[in-house]
Amino acid sequence: MDAVRFRRVNRWLAQGLGGELADLYVDSREASAAEAYRSRSRLDFLNRLTGDIRRPGFAMVIAETDHLVGCAFGFPVASDGFWWLGFDGTLPQSIEQLTASGGVFAISILVQPHEQDQEVARRLQERLLSDHQSSLGATLVDPEDHPTLASLRSWGWLDMGEVWRPAGPTMFRALVLPLGDRTTARLTGLAREPRTRWPG
């Protein structure tokens, strides 16, 4: 970990890193043949990244040694709740309220597979979220990506259920991370939701 450096990059630098980030995306999805088969293409990732970079409040933190080994990026979820489009079922009221108040920050994490990848991912997440005044982190994960799901849950992320998207892999697991005691208290009712998985 001593050799890994973490730094924030602005949207213009993020655009310049597009090719390296796409390579990192492909590398991070090569854990299994099934996962590689299900993953979106490099071009699809670049198109999504380009759209995310243009969103208000976009932020990115990268991890590097002599090359790029990881990144976390994201943006504040719009108060109209469009990010939750395709959520299977009724979105819990506490999540709706946090979204409407601008308190949700959507993040994505990519890490090159190696023996310290989980520690790098956790530190990227912490660095990115510590810069924002959001109450809740939110992310979407391929349901076949069991290592990532297990890691996120062990770090305190709560599994909300399924989100269906019209392009790419059609179904994702939606996870949220309460940031602060007040948000955790507001979300305690989710423990009674049968679809919600609390870390344990």
Tab-separated table of C-alpha atoms in Angstrom:
chain	number	residue	atom	x	y	z
A	1	MET	CA	0.000	0.000	0.000
A	2	ASP	CA	2.932	2.361	0.596
A	3	ALA	CA	3.661	2.331	-3.129
A	4	VAL	CA	0.091	3.281	-4.075
A	5	ARG	CA	-0.609	7.010	-4.419
A	6	PHE	CA	-4.126	8.443	-4.311
A	7	ARG	CA	-5.032	11.735	-5.956
A	8	ARG	CA	-8.101	13.626	-7.076
A	9	VAL	CA	-8.456	14.504	-10.740
A	10	ASN	CA	-10.781	17.029	-12.353
A	11	ARG	CA	-13.095	16.290	-15.252
A	12	TRP	CA	-10.594	17.417	-17.891
A	13	LEU	CA	-7.896	15.103	-16.574
A	14	ALA	CA	-10.475	12.326	-16.302
A	15	GLN	CA	-11.289	12.772	-20.003
A	16	GLY	CA	-7.600	12.521	-20.817
A	17	LEU	CA	-7.378	9.256	-18.884
A	18	GLY	CA	-10.268	7.721	-20.830
A	19	GLY	CA	-8.184	5.054	-22.576
A	20	GLU	CA	-6.401	3.981	-19.388
A	21	LEU	CA	-9.672	3.929	-17.461
A	22	ALA	CA	-11.261	1.743	-20.162
A	23	ASP	CA	-8.301	-0.668	-19.917
A	24	LEU	CA	-8.760	-0.700	-16.143
A	25	TYR	CA	-12.468	-1.438	-16.614
A	26	VAL	CA	-11.679	-4.432	-18.826
A	27	ASP	CA	-8.966	-5.710	-16.447
A	28	SER	CA	-11.249	-5.385	-13.432
A	29	ARG	CA	-13.928	-7.479	-15.163
A	30	GLU	CA	-11.686	-10.426	-16.097
A	31	ALA	CA	-12.192	-12.318	-12.837
A	32	SER	CA	-14.125	-15.093	-14.582
A	33	ALA	CA	-15.169	-16.090	-18.057
A	34	ALA	CA	-18.862	-15.719	-17.166
A	35	GLU	CA	-18.305	-12.222	-15.822
A	36	ALA	CA	-16.256	-11.216	-18.859
A	37	TYR	CA	-19.050	-12.511	-21.077
A	38	ARG	CA	-21.681	-10.483	-19.217
A	39	SER	CA	-19.688	-7.272	-18.940
A	40	ARG	CA	-20.271	-4.297	-21.148
A	41	SER	CA	-17.786	-3.564	-23.878
A	42	ARG	CA	-14.899	-1.137	-23.587
A	43	LEU	CA	-16.696	1.313	-25.883
A	44	ASP	CA	-19.878	1.140	-23.808
A	45	PHE	CA	-17.848	1.965	-20.720
A	46	LEU	CA	-16.204	4.954	-22.436
A	47	ASN	CA	-19.609	6.241	-23.552
A	48	ARG	CA	-20.976	5.948	-20.009
A	49	LEU	CA	-17.883	7.606	-18.541
A	50	THR	CA	-18.175	10.502	-20.997
A	51	GLY	CA	-21.779	11.035	-19.912
A	52	ASP	CA	-20.885	10.843	-16.221
A	53	ILE	CA	-18.017	13.341	-16.603
A	54	ARG	CA	-20.511	15.892	-17.946
A	55	ARG	CA	-22.803	15.583	-14.917
A	56	PRO	CA	-22.785	18.458	-12.403
A	57	GLY	CA	-20.612	17.667	-9.396
A	58	PHE	CA	-18.615	14.895	-11.104
A	59	ALA	CA	-15.571	13.832	-9.066
A	60	MET	CA	-12.831	11.227	-9.417
A	61	VAL	CA	-10.021	9.816	-7.277
A	62	ILE	CA	-7.365	7.597	-8.848
A	63	ALA	CA	-4.858	5.153	-7.364
A	64	GLU	CA	-1.527	4.729	-9.118
A	65	THR	CA	1.931	3.238	-8.770
A	66	ASP	CA	3.974	3.442	-11.964
A	67	HIS	CA	0.631	2.973	-13.711
A	68	LEU	CA	-3.084	3.337	-12.977
A	69	VAL	CA	-4.286	0.623	-10.562
A	70	GLY	CA	-7.717	1.916	-9.555
A	71	CYS	CA	-10.245	4.720	-9.595
A	72	ALA	CA	-13.490	5.774	-7.964
A	73	PHE	CA	-15.757	8.306	-9.607
A	74	GLY	CA	-19.251	9.603	-9.202
A	75	PHE	CA	-21.699	12.472	-9.071
A	76	PRO	CA	-24.615	13.742	-6.971
A	77	VAL	CA	-27.848	11.961	-7.898
A	78	ALA	CA	-30.358	14.432	-9.352
A	79	SER	CA	-33.264	15.251	-7.053
A	80	ASP	CA	-35.758	14.053	-9.696
A	81	GLY	CA	-34.808	10.475	-8.819
A	82	PHE	CA	-34.071	9.509	-12.446
A	83	TRP	CA	-31.011	7.506	-11.294
A	84	TRP	CA	-33.394	5.047	-9.594
A	85	LEU	CA	-35.346	4.458	-12.824
A	86	GLY	CA	-35.946	0.727	-13.187
A	87	PHE	CA	-35.884	-0.034	-9.458
A	88	ASP	CA	-37.852	-3.238	-8.931
A	89	GLY	CA	-40.653	-2.443	-6.507
A	90	THR	CA	-41.362	0.677	-4.493
A	91	LEU	CA	-38.355	2.751	-3.523
A	92	PRO	CA	-38.281	3.138	0.299
A	93	GLN	CA	-39.543	6.538	1.428
A	94	SER	CA	-36.313	7.339	3.276
A	95	ILE	CA	-34.325	6.830	0.043
A	96	GLU	CA	-36.815	8.958	-1.905
A	97	GLN	CA	-36.488	11.759	0.649
A	98	LEU	CA	-32.686	11.676	0.655
A	99	THR	CA	-32.684	11.718	-3.154
A	100	ALA	CA	-35.158	14.629	-3.343
A	101	SER	CA	-33.011	16.644	-0.919
A	102	GLY	CA	-29.871	16.092	-3.030
A	103	GLY	CA	-28.245	13.908	-0.401
A	104	VAL	CA	-27.301	10.893	-2.553
A	105	PHE	CA	-23.946	10.445	-4.338
A	106	ALA	CA	-23.623	7.687	-6.953
A	107	ILE	CA	-20.201	6.054	-7.213
A	108	SER	CA	-18.372	3.472	-9.329
A	109	ILE	CA	-15.136	1.773	-8.302
A	110	LEU	CA	-12.652	0.042	-10.613
A	111	VAL	CA	-9.538	-1.743	-9.328
A	112	GLN	CA	-6.941	-3.816	-11.128
A	113	PRO	CA	-6.941	-7.345	-9.655
A	114	HIS	CA	-3.995	-7.936	-7.286
A	115	GLU	CA	-3.442	-9.038	-3.705
A	116	GLN	CA	-4.315	-5.636	-2.225
A	117	ASP	CA	-7.186	-4.728	-4.530
A	118	GLN	CA	-9.841	-4.710	-1.795
A	119	GLU	CA	-7.839	-2.325	0.385
A	120	VAL	CA	-7.221	-0.034	-2.597
A	121	ALA	CA	-10.954	-0.081	-3.433
A	122	ARG	CA	-11.931	0.735	0.153
A	123	ARG	CA	-9.523	3.668	0.329
A	124	LEU	CA	-10.690	4.998	-3.039
A	125	GLN	CA	-14.276	4.902	-1.788
A	126	GLU	CA	-13.371	6.723	1.430
A	127	ARG	CA	-11.361	9.429	-0.374
A	128	LEU	CA	-14.127	10.098	-2.884
A	129	LEU	CA	-17.011	10.198	-0.408
A	130	SER	CA	-15.129	12.248	2.215
A	131	ASP	CA	-15.077	15.221	-0.176
A	132	HIS	CA	-18.849	15.462	-0.439
A	133	GLN	CA	-21.605	16.479	1.934
A	134	SER	CA	-23.862	13.643	0.829
A	135	SER	CA	-25.845	11.572	3.313
A	136	LEU	CA	-25.911	8.409	1.235
A	137	GLY	CA	-23.625	6.661	-1.241
A	138	ALA	CA	-25.276	4.592	-3.986
A	139	THR	CA	-23.907	2.135	-6.515
A	140	LEU	CA	-25.015	-0.514	-9.003
A	141	VAL	CA	-23.207	-3.862	-9.223
A	142	ASP	CA	-23.492	-6.782	-11.635
A	143	PRO	CA	-25.227	-9.516	-9.597
A	144	GLU	CA	-22.650	-12.057	-10.843
A	145	ASP	CA	-19.791	-10.013	-9.389
A	146	HIS	CA	-19.851	-11.850	-6.057
A	147	PRO	CA	-16.432	-10.626	-4.785
A	148	THR	CA	-17.427	-6.976	-5.201
A	149	LEU	CA	-20.827	-7.508	-3.589
A	150	ALA	CA	-19.229	-9.307	-0.631
A	151	SER	CA	-16.646	-6.545	-0.159
A	152	LEU	CA	-19.182	-3.733	-0.296
A	153	ARG	CA	-21.451	-5.469	2.194
A	154	SER	CA	-18.510	-5.995	4.557
A	155	TRP	CA	-17.800	-2.241	4.402
A	156	GLY	CA	-21.355	-1.372	5.491
A	157	TRP	CA	-23.184	-1.136	2.149
A	158	LEU	CA	-26.822	-2.261	2.252
A	159	ASP	CA	-28.325	-4.290	-0.585
A	160	MET	CA	-31.535	-2.521	-1.658
A	161	GLY	CA	-32.727	-4.826	-4.415
A	162	GLU	CA	-32.732	-4.924	-8.206
A	163	VAL	CA	-32.523	-2.137	-10.774
A	164	TRP	CA	-33.310	-2.892	-14.412
A	165	ARG	CA	-31.572	-0.936	-17.153
A	166	PRO	CA	-32.521	-1.018	-20.849
A	167	ALA	CA	-28.938	-1.383	-22.181
A	168	GLY	CA	-25.957	-3.549	-21.298
A	169	PRO	CA	-26.457	-6.084	-18.508
A	170	THR	CA	-30.152	-5.601	-17.852
A	171	MET	CA	-30.171	-6.145	-14.095
A	172	PHE	CA	-27.984	-4.761	-11.305
A	173	ARG	CA	-27.968	-4.966	-7.520
A	174	ALA	CA	-28.523	-1.523	-5.997
A	175	LEU	CA	-26.531	-0.863	-2.826
A	176	VAL	CA	-26.477	2.163	-0.533
A	177	LEU	CA	-24.017	3.326	2.128
A	178	PRO	CA	-25.297	5.519	4.995
A	179	LEU	CA	-22.839	8.345	5.648
A	180	GLY	CA	-23.181	9.493	9.232
A	181	ASP	CA	-25.246	8.473	12.248
A	182	ARG	CA	-28.330	10.509	11.275
A	183	THR	CA	-28.629	8.773	7.924
A	184	THR	CA	-28.063	5.358	9.500
A	185	ALA	CA	-30.900	6.089	11.918
A	186	ARG	CA	-33.206	7.117	9.047
A	187	LEU	CA	-32.482	3.842	7.253
A	188	THR	CA	-32.948	1.480	10.184
A	189	GLY	CA	-36.446	0.693	8.956
A	190	LEU	CA	-34.945	-0.878	5.860
A	191	ALA	CA	-33.774	-3.800	7.983
A	192	ARG	CA	-37.388	-4.963	8.009
A	193	GLU	CA	-37.536	-4.950	4.222
A	194	PRO	CA	-37.168	-8.570	3.045
A	195	ARG	CA	-35.029	-7.538	0.059
A	196	THR	CA	-32.528	-5.521	2.104
A	197	ARG	CA	-29.341	-7.298	3.175
A	198	TRP	CA	-27.483	-5.779	6.105
A	199	PRO	CA	-23.818	-6.612	6.616
A	200	GLY	CA	-23.214	-9.306	9.126
